Structures are given as C-alpha cells and as structure tokens.
Tab-separated table of C-alpha atoms in Angstrom:
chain	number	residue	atom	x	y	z
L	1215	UNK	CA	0.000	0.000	0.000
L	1216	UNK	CA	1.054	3.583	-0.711
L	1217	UNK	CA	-0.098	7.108	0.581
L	1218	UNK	CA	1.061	10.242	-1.611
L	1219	UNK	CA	1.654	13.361	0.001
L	1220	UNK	CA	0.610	12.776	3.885
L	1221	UNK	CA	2.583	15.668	6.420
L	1222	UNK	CA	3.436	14.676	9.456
L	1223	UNK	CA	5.129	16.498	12.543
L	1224	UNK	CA	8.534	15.562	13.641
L	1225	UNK	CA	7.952	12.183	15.710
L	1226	UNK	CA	4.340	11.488	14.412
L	1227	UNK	CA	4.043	8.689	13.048
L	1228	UNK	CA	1.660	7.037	10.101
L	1229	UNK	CA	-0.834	3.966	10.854
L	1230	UNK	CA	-3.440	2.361	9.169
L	1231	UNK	CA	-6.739	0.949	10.777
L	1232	UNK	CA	-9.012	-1.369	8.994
L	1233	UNK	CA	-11.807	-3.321	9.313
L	1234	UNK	CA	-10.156	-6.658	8.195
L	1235	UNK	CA	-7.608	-8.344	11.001
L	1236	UNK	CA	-4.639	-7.590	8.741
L	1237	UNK	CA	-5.216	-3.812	9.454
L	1238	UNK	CA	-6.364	-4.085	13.249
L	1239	UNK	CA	-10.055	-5.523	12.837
L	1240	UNK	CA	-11.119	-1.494	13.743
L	1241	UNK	CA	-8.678	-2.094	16.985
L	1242	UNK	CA	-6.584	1.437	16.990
L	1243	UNK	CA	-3.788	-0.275	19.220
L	1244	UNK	CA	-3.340	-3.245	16.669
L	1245	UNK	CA	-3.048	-0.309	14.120
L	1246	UNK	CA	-0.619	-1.760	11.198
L	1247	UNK	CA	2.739	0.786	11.565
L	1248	UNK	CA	4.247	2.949	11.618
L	1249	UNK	CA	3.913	2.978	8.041
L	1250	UNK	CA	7.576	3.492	6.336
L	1251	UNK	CA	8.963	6.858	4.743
L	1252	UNK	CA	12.342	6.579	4.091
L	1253	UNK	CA	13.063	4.370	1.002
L	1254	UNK	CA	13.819	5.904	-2.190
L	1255	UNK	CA	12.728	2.751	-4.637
L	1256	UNK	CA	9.311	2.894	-3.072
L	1257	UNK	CA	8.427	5.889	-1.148
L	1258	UNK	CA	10.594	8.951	0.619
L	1259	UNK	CA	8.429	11.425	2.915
L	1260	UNK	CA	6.021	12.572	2.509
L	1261	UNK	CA	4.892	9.663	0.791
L	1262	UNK	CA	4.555	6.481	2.799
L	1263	UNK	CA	4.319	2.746	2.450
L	1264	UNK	CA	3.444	-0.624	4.186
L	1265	UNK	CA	3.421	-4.271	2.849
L	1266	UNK	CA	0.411	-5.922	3.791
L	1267	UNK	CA	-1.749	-8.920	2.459
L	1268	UNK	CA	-5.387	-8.508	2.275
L	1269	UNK	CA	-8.278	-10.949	1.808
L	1270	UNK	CA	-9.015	-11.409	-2.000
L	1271	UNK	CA	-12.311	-10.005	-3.397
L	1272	UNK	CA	-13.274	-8.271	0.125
L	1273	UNK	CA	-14.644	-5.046	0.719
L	1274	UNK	CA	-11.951	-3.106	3.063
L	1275	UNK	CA	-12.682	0.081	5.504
L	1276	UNK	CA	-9.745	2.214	6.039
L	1277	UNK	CA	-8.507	4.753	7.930
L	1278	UNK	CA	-5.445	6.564	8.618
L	1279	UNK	CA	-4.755	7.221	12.497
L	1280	UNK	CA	-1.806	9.400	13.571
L	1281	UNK	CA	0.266	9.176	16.661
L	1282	UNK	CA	3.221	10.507	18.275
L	1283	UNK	CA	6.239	8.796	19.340
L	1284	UNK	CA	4.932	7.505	22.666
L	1285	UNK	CA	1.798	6.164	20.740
L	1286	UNK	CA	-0.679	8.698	21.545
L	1287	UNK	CA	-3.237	8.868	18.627
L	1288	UNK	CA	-3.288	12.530	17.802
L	1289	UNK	CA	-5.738	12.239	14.977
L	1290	UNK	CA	-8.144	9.209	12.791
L	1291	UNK	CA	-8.977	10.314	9.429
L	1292	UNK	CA	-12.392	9.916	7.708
L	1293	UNK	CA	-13.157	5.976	6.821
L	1294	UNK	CA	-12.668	5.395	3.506
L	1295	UNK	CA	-13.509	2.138	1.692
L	1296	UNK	CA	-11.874	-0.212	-1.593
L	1297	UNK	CA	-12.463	-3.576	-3.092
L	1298	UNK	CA	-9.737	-5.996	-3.136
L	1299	UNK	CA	-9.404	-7.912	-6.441
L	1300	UNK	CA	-8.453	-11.353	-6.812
L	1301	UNK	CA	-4.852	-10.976	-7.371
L	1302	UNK	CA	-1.857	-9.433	-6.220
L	1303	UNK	CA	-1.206	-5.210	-6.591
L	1304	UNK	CA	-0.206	-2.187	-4.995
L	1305	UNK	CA	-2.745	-0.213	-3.898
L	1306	UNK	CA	-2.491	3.612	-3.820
L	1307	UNK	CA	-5.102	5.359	-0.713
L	1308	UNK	CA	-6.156	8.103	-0.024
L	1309	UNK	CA	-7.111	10.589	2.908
C-alpha cells in the first residue's frame, strides 16, 4: 500500500486501521505501523508505504490514524472504503 503526500510532525508517526484483522479488525492499538517513509525505490516522505496482504475479493474500511512517538493517537482520518481484487497489486489510498 502507498499514501502520496501525507505531512506529518517531527515524531508522528503514520498507521493504518481497517476493518479486516490484517489492518487491526477497527482495533486502533493493533493499528498496522508505523507505516515506512524513508526508502527511495518505493516511497521517501512525505509519501509512505506498508506491505500488507489482504483478503481477495473483500470489501476493506480504512482509515489513517496518527500518533506521536509515545503512541498517543493525535488524529483518525475519515473511513474510507476499496475492493480488493483477486490478485496481487499495490494499492495507492487516499485521505
């Protein structure tokens, strides 16, 4: 998964809460992160990623939840929703 152009303040960090297990089961402290930022093949701040296997042909609830270093959740974005398909791909979200 990949997420263009997401700021962050120095120390926050980038999760991402689902409604599948794989991204927490809604759970905000079994959040998948901190998403990563520092990879130039793939992503470099402030552009983010995270490998992560969904369930195939499943409709997935998403939302992005910030925290700070000591894992405070500062913020939860807006639920936003996709279909998986039935094969492999990268998946680009969005706030």
């Amino acid at each position: 998964m990949k997420i263009n152009n997401f700021s962050t303040a120095w120390g926050d960090q980038l999760y991402l809460l689902g409604n599948v297990p794989e991204l927490g089961g809604g759970d905000e402290n079994k959040a998948i992160g901190p998403l990563f930022n520092k990879t130039s093949t793939i992503a470099e701040y402030p552009n983010w990623f995270y490998d992560v296997s969904l369930p195939v042909n499943t409709d997935i609830q998403y939302q992005f939840v910030k925290k700070d270093q000591n894992g405070k959740v500062l913020w939860k974005s807006d639920y936003n929703n996709f279909k998986t398909g039935d094969q492999a791909s990268t998946i680009t979200l969005k706030e």
